[in-house]
Tab-separated table of C-alpha atoms and ligand atoms in Angstrom:
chain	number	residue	atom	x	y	z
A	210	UNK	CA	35.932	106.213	-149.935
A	211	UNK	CA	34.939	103.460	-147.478
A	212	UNK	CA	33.677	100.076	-148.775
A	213	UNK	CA	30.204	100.952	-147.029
A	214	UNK	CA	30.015	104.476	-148.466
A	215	UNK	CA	30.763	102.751	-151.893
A	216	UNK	CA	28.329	100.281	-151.549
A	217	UNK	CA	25.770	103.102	-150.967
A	218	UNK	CA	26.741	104.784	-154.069
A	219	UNK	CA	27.595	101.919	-156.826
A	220	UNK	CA	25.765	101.897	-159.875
A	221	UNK	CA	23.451	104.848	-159.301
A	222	UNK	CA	22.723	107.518	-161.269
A	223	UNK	CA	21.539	106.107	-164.713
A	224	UNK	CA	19.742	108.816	-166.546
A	225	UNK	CA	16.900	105.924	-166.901
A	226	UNK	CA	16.066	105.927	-163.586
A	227	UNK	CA	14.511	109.535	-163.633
A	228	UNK	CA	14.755	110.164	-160.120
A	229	UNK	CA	14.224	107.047	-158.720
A	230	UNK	CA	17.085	105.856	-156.231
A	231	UNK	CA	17.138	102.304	-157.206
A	232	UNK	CA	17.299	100.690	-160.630
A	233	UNK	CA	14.217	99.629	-162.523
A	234	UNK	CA	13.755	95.708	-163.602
A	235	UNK	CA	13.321	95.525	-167.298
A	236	UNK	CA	12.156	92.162	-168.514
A	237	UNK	CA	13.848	92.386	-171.954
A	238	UNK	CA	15.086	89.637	-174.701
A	239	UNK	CA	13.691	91.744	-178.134
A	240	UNK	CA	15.453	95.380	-177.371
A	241	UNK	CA	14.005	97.245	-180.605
A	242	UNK	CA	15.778	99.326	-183.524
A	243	UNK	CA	14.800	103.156	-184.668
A	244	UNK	CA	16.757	101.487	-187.918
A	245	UNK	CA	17.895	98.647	-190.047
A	246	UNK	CA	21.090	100.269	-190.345
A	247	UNK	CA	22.271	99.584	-186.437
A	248	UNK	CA	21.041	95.900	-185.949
A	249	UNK	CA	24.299	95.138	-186.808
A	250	UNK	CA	26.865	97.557	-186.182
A	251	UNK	CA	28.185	98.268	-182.975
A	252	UNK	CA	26.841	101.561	-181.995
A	253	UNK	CA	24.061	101.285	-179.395
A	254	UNK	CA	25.373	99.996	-175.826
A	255	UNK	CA	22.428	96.807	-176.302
A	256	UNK	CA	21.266	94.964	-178.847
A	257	UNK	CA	19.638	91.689	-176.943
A	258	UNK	CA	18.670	91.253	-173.507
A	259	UNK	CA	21.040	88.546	-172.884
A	260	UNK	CA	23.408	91.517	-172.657
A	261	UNK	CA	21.449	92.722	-169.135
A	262	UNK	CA	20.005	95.951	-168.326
A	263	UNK	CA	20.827	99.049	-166.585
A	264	UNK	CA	19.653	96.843	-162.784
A	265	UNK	CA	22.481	94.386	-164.617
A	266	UNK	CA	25.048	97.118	-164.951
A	267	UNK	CA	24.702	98.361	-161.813
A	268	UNK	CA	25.247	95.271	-159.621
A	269	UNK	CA	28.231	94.706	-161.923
A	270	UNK	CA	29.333	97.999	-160.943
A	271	UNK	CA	28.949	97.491	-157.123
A	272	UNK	CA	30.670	94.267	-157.246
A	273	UNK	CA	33.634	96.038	-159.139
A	274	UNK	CA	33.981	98.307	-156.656
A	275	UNK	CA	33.744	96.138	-153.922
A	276	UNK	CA	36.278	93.582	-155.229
A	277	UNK	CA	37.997	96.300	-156.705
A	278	UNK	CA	38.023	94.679	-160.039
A	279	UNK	CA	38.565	95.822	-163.856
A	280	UNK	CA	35.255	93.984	-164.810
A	281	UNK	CA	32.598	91.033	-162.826
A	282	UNK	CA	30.691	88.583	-165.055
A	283	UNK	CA	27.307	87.582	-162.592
A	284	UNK	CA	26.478	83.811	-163.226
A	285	UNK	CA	23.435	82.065	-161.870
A	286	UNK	CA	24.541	80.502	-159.152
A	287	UNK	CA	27.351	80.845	-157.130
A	288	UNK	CA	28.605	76.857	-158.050
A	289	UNK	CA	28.393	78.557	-162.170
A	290	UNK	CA	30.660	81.433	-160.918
A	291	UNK	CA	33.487	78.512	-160.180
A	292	UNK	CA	32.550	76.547	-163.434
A	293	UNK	CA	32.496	79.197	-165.700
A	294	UNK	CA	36.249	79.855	-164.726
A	295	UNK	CA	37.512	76.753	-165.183
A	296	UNK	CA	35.708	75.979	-168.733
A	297	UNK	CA	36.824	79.667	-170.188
A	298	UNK	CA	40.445	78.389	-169.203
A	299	UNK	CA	41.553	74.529	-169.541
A	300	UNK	CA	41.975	72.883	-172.612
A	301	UNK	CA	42.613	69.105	-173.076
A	302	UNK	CA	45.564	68.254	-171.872
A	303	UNK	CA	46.089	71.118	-169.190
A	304	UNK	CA	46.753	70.159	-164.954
A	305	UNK	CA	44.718	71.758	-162.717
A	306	UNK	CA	45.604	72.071	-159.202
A	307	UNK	CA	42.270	72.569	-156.440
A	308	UNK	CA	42.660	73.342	-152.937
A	309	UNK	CA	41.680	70.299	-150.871
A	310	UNK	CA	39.283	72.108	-148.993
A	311	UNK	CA	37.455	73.412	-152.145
A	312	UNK	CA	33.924	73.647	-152.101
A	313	UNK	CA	32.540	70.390	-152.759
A	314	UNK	CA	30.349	70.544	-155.929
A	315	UNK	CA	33.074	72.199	-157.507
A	316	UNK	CA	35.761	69.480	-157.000
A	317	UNK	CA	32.765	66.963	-158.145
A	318	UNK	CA	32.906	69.179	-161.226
A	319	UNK	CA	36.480	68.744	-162.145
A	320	UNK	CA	36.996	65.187	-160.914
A	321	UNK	CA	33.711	63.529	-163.292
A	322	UNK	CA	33.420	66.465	-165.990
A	323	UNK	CA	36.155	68.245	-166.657
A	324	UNK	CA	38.317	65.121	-166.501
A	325	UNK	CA	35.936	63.772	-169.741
A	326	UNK	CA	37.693	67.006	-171.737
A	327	UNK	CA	40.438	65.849	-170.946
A	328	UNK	CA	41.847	67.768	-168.087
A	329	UNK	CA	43.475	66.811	-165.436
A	330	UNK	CA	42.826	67.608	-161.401
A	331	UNK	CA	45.099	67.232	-158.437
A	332	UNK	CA	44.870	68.307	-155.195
A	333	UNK	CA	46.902	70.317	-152.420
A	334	UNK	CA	47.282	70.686	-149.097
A	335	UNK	CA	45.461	74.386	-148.290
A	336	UNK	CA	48.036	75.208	-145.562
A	337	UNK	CA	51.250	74.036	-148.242
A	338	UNK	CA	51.985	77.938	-149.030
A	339	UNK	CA	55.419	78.017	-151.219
A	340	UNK	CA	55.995	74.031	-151.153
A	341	UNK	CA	53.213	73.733	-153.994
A	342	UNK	CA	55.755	74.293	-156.176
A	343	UNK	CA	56.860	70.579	-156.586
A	344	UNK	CA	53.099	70.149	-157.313
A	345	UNK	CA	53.572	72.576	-160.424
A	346	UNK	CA	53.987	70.963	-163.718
A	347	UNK	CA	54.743	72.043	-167.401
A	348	UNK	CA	50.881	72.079	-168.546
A	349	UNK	CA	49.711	73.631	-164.986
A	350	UNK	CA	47.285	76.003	-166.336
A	351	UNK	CA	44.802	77.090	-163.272
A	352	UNK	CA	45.543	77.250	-159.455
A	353	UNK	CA	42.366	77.687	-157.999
A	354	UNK	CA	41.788	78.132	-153.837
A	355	UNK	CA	39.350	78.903	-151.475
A	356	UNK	CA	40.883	81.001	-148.177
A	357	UNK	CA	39.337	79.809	-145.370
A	358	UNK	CA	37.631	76.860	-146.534
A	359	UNK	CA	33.872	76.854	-145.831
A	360	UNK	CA	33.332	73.708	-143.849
A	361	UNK	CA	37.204	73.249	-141.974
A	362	UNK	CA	38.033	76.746	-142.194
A	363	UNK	CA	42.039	76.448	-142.924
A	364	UNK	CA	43.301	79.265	-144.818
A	365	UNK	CA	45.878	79.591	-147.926
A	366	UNK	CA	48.558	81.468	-148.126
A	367	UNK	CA	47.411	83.394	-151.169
A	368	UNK	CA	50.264	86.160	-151.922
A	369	UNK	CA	52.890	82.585	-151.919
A	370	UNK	CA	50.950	80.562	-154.023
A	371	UNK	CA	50.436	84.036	-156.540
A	372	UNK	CA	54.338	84.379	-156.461
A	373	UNK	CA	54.618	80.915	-157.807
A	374	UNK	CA	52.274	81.280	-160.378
A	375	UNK	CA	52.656	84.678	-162.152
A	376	UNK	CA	56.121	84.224	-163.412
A	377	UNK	CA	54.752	80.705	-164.913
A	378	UNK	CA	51.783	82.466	-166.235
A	379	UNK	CA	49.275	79.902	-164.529
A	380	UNK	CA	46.015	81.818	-163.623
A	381	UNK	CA	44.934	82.067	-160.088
A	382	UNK	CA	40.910	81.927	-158.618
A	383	UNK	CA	40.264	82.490	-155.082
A	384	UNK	CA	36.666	81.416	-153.960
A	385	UNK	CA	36.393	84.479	-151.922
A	386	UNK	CA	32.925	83.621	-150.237
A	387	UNK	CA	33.780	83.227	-147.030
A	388	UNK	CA	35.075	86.978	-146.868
A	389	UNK	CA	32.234	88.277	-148.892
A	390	UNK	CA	34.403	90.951	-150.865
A	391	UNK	CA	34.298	92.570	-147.940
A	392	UNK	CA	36.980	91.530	-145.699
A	393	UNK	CA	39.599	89.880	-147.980
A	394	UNK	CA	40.368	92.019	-151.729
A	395	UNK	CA	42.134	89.082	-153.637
A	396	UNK	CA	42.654	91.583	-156.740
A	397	UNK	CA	44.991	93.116	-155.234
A	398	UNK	CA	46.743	90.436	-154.779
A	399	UNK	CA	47.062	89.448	-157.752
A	400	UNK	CA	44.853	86.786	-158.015
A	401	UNK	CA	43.209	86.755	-161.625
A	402	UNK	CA	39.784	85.948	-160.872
A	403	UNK	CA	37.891	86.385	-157.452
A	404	UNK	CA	34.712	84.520	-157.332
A	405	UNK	CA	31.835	84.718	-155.220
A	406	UNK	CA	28.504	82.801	-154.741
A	407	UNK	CA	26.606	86.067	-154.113
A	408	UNK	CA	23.617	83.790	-152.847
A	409	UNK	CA	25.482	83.679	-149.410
A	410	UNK	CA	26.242	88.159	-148.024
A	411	UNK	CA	25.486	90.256	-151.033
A	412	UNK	CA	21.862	88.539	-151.106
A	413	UNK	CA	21.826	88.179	-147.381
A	414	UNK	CA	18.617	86.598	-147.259
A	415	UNK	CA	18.462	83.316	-148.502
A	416	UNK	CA	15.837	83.321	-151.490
A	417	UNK	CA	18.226	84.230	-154.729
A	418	UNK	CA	21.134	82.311	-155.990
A	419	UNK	CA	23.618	84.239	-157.952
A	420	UNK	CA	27.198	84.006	-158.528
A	421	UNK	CA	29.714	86.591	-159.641
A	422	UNK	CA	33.494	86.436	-161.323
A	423	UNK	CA	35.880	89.397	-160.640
A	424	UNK	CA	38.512	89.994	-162.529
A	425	UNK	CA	41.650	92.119	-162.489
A	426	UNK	CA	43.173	92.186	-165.541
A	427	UNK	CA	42.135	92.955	-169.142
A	428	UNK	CA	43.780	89.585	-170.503
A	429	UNK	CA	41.149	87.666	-167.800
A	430	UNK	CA	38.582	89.788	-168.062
A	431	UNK	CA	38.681	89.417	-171.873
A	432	UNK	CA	38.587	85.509	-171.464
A	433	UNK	CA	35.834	85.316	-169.024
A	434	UNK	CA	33.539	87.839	-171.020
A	435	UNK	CA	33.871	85.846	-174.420
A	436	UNK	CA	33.123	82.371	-173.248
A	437	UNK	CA	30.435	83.923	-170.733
A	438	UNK	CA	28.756	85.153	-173.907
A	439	UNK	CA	29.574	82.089	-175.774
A	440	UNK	CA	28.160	80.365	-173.573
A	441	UNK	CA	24.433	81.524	-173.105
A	442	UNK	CA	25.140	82.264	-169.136
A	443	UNK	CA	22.666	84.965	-168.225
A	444	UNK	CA	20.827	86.298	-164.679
A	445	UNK	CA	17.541	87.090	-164.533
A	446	UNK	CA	16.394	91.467	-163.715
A	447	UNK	CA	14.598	90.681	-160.865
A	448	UNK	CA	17.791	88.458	-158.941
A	449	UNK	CA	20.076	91.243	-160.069
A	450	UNK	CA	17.722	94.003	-158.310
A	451	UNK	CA	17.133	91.825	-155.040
A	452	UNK	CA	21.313	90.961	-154.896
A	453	UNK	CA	21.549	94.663	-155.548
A	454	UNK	CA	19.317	95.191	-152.774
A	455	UNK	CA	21.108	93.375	-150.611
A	456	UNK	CA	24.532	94.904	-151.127
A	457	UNK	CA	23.046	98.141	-149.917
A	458	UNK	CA	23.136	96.875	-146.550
A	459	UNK	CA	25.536	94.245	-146.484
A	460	UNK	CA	28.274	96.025	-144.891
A	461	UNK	CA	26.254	96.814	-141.889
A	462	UNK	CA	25.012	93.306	-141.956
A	463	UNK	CA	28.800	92.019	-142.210
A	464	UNK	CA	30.191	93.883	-139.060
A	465	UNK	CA	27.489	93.039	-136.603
A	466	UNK	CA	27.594	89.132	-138.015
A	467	UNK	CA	31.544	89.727	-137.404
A	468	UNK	CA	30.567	91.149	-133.689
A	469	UNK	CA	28.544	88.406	-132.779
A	470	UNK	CA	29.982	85.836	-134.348
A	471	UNK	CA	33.336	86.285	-132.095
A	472	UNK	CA	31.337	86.466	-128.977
A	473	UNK	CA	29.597	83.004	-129.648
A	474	UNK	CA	32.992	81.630	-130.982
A	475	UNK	CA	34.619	82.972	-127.631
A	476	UNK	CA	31.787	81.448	-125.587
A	477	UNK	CA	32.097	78.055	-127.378
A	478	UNK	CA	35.775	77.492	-126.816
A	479	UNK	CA	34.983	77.441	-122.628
A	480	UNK	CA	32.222	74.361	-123.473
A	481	UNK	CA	33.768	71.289	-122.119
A	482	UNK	CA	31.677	69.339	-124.707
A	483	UNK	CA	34.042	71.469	-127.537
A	484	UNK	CA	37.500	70.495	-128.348
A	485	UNK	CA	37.963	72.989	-131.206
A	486	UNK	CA	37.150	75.844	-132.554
A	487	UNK	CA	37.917	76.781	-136.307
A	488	UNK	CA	37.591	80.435	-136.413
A	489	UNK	CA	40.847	82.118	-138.429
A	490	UNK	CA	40.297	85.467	-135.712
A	491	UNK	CA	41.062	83.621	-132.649
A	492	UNK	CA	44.757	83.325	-131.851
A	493	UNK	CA	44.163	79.460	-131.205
A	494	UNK	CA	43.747	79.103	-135.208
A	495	UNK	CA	46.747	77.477	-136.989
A	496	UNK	CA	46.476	80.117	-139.352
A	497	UNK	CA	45.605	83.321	-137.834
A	498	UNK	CA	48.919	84.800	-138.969
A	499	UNK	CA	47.888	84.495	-142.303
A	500	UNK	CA	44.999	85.994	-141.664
A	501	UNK	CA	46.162	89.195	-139.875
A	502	UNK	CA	48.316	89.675	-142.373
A	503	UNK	CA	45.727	89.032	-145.236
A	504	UNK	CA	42.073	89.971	-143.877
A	505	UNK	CA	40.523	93.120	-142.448
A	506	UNK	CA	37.690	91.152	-140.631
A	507	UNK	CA	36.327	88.073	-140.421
A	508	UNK	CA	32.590	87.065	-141.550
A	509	UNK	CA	29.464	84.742	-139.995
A	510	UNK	CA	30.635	81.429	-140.826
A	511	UNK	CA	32.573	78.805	-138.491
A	512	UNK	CA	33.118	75.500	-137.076
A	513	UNK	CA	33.831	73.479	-134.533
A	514	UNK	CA	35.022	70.399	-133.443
A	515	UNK	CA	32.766	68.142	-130.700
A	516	UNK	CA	34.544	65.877	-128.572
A	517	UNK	CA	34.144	62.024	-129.373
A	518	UNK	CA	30.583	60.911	-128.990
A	519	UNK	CA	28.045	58.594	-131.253
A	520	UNK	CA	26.273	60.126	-134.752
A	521	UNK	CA	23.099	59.610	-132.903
A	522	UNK	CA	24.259	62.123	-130.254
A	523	UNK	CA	25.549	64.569	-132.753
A	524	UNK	CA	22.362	64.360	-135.127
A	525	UNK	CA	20.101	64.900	-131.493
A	526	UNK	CA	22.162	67.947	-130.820
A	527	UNK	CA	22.082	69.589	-134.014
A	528	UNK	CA	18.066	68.777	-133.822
A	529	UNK	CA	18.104	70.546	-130.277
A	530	UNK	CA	18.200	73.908	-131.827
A	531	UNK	CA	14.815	76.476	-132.028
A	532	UNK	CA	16.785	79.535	-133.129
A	533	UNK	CA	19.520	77.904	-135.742
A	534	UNK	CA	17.911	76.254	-138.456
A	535	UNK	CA	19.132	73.113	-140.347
A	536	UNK	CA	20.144	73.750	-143.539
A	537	UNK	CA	22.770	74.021	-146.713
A	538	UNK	CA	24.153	77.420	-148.033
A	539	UNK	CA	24.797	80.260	-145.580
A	540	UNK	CA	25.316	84.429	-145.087
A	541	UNK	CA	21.639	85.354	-144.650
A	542	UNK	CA	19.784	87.101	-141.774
A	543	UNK	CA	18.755	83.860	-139.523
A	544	UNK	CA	21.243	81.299	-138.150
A	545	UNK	CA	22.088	78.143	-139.704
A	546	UNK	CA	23.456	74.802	-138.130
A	547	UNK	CA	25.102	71.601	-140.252
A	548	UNK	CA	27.070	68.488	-139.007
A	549	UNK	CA	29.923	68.566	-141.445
A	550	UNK	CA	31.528	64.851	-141.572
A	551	UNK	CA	29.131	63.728	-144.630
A	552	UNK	CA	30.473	66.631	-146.729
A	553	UNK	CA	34.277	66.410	-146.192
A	554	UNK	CA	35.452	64.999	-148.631
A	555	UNK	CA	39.526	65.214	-149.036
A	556	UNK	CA	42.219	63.073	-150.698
A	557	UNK	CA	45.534	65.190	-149.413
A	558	UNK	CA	45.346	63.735	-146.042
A	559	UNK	CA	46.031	67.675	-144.799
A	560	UNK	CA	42.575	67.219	-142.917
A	561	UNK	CA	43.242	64.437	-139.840
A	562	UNK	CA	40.250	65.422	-137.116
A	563	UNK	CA	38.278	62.248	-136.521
A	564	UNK	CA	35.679	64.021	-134.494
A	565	UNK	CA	32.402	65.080	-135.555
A	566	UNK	CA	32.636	68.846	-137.485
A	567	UNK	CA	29.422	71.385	-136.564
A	568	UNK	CA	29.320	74.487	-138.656
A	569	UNK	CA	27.411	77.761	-137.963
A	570	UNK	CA	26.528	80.129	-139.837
A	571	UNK	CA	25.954	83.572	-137.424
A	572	UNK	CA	22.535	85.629	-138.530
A	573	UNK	CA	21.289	88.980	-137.455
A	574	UNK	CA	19.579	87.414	-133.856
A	575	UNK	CA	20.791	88.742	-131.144
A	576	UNK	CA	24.105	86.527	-129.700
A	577	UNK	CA	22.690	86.135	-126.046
A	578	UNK	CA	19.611	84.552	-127.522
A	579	UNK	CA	21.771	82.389	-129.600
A	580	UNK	CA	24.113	81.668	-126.909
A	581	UNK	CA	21.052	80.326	-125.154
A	582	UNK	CA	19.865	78.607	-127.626
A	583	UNK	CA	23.541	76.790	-127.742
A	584	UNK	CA	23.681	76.218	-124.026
A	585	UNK	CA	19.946	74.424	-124.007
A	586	UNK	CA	21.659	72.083	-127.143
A	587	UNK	CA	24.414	70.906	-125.062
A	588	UNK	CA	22.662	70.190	-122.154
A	589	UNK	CA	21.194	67.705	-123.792
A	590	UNK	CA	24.628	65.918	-124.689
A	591	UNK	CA	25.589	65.624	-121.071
A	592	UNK	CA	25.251	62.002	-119.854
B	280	LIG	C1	27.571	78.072	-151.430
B	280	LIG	C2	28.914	78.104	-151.988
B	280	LIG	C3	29.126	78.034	-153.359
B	280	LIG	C4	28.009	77.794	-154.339
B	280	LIG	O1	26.986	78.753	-154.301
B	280	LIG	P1	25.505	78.396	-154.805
B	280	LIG	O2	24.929	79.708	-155.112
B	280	LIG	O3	24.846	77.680	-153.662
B	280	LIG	O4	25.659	77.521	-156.014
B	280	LIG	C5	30.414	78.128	-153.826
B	280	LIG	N1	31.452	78.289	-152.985
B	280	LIG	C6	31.282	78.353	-151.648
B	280	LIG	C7	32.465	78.539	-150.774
B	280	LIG	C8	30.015	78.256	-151.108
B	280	LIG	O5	29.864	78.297	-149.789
């Protein structure tokens, strides 16, 4: 079956729902007993809410299919989804090694908390592929990536850096945002845990954070499900049903945002005020190979690269805009602009562009009217 014929189906069909097509929200912590005799015993499928409910079950199920997984832990927010990882892993005295172009609050993470446990972060060039072997040590215990990156969009070679690790059994995570699930299946890969912050496509419009944690094997998904209950991480019924909701439609959503997010990347490379573009599906990309070889599509979310000019003028173009708004996170229905230099934030050197980074994230509009919007921004940079 197709991904969007999938998504349709996933987690349907619970006897509970009598009829219904979607899942009910049950508000639950107390679930009660018929008898003494099973509050402890295995039997029943629940005994406490933490556990989730069937709305629970079936968004785990729809992500499972989607990232073709053996189980998905959901987190509450997609920044938990990389934490909760990491802390069911290291143990004092491992070596981490982070993608320089890593999301940024989860490199903060490592560098001023995990670091007080004792474990130890370094960084690598996103483009090294094979040659991150010399950056392997004895106590390497997690190689964690994020293919493309979400603010300078360079991509990892993700089958390399999986033949590397496997035989040394270091785990592998993928932040696998970017593709949404939908357009890159790091499971079957090999990667050990693909992560997504769900608050970006699967929600798809912008008022629930959620995070989720794929994983393909029993030995991860064993790990990840006994810290995640150690640990007290739990989503609420009512985000589950609207990320559920979401999902329903987010294939649809995905290949128009792919559609229209080529034509205004297309458009953007004629503007004489651009000097790059950093979209992986245009043949100018230093990595497209990598990603026709890797991806079946590409998602919302670029850059691109202004030519020299003051902060003043970039801040007054990026306040130009009356269709894109101004604002963090990304993968919902309206259009979202962001200068990028106060974010970057890299220590591999593997990132030289001095010029001022704009990131867009493509929305439902229609791509003339956004075009438009565009063309009115730069007219305002021209002297
Ligand atoms: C937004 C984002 C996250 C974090 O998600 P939140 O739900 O905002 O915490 C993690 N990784 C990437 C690549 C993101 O873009």
């Amino acid at each position: 079956m197709s991904d969007h014929t999938k998504l349709v189906r996933a987690g349907r069909g619970d006897p509970s729902l009598q009829g219904t097509v979607n899942p009910p929200v049950h508000r639950a912590s107390t679930l009660l007993f018929e008898r003494a005799e099973d509050l402890y015993n295995d039997t029943p499928k629940r005994h406490y809410g933490t556990q989730g409910m069937v709305v629970h079950d079936s968004l785990r199920e729809a992500f499972c299919q989607l990232e073709q997984a053996k189980s998905v832990v959901l987190t509450h927010s997609g920044l938990s989804a990389c934490t909760l990882p990491l802390l069911a892993i290291c143990s004092a005295g491992d070596h981490l090694l982070l993608s320089d172009n890593i999301y940024g609050p989860t490199r903060k993470f490592c560098d001023e908390h995990l670091v007080r446990f004792g474990v130890e972060t370094e960084y690598f060039d996103p483009r090294i592929g094979s040659e991150l072997a010399t950056q392997i040590k004895d106590n390497t215990k997690a190689i964690f990536m994020e293919s493309p990156g979400s603010l300078t969009m360079e991509l990892t070679d993700i089958p390399a850096i999986v033949a590397l690790a496997k035989p040394k059994n270091i785990w592998t995570l993928v932040d696998n945002t970017w593709a949404a699930g939908w357009f890159l299946k790091p499971i079957t890969m090999g990667v050990d845990f693909s992560i997504q912050a769900a608050t970006k496509y699967p929600c798809g419009h912008a008022d629930v954070l959620m995070g989720m944690i794929a994983t393909g094997s029993s030995k991860a998904s064993k790990l990840l499900k006994a810290y995640d209950r150690a640990s007290g991480n739990f989503v609420a019924p009512d985000d589950a049903w609207l990320v559920l909701r979401g999902m329903r439609t987010m294939g649809t959503r995905l290949e128009h945002q792919q559609k229209s997010t080529l034509q205004i990347a297309t458009w953007l490379q004629k503007r004489p005020e651009v000097s790059k573009v950093l979209h992986p599906a245009l043949t100018s990309h230093p990595d497209h190979q990598i990603w026709k070889r890797d991806f079946t599509g590409s998602s919302g979310l670029f850059s691109f690269v202004l030519s020299p000019m003051s902060e003043q003028k970039v801040l007054n173009f990026v306040n130009a805009f009356n269709l894109f708004g101004i604002g963090f996170s990304w993968g919902g229905y309206e259009s979202l602009i962001v200068h990028c230099d106060p974010q970057i934030e890299r220590t591999c050197g593997s990132w030289q562009e001095n010029n001022p980074l704009i990131r867009l994230s493509i929305g439902l509009e229609d791509p003339d009217d956004l075009i438009a919007d565009l063309q009115q921004a730069f007219a305002l940079l021209s002297p």
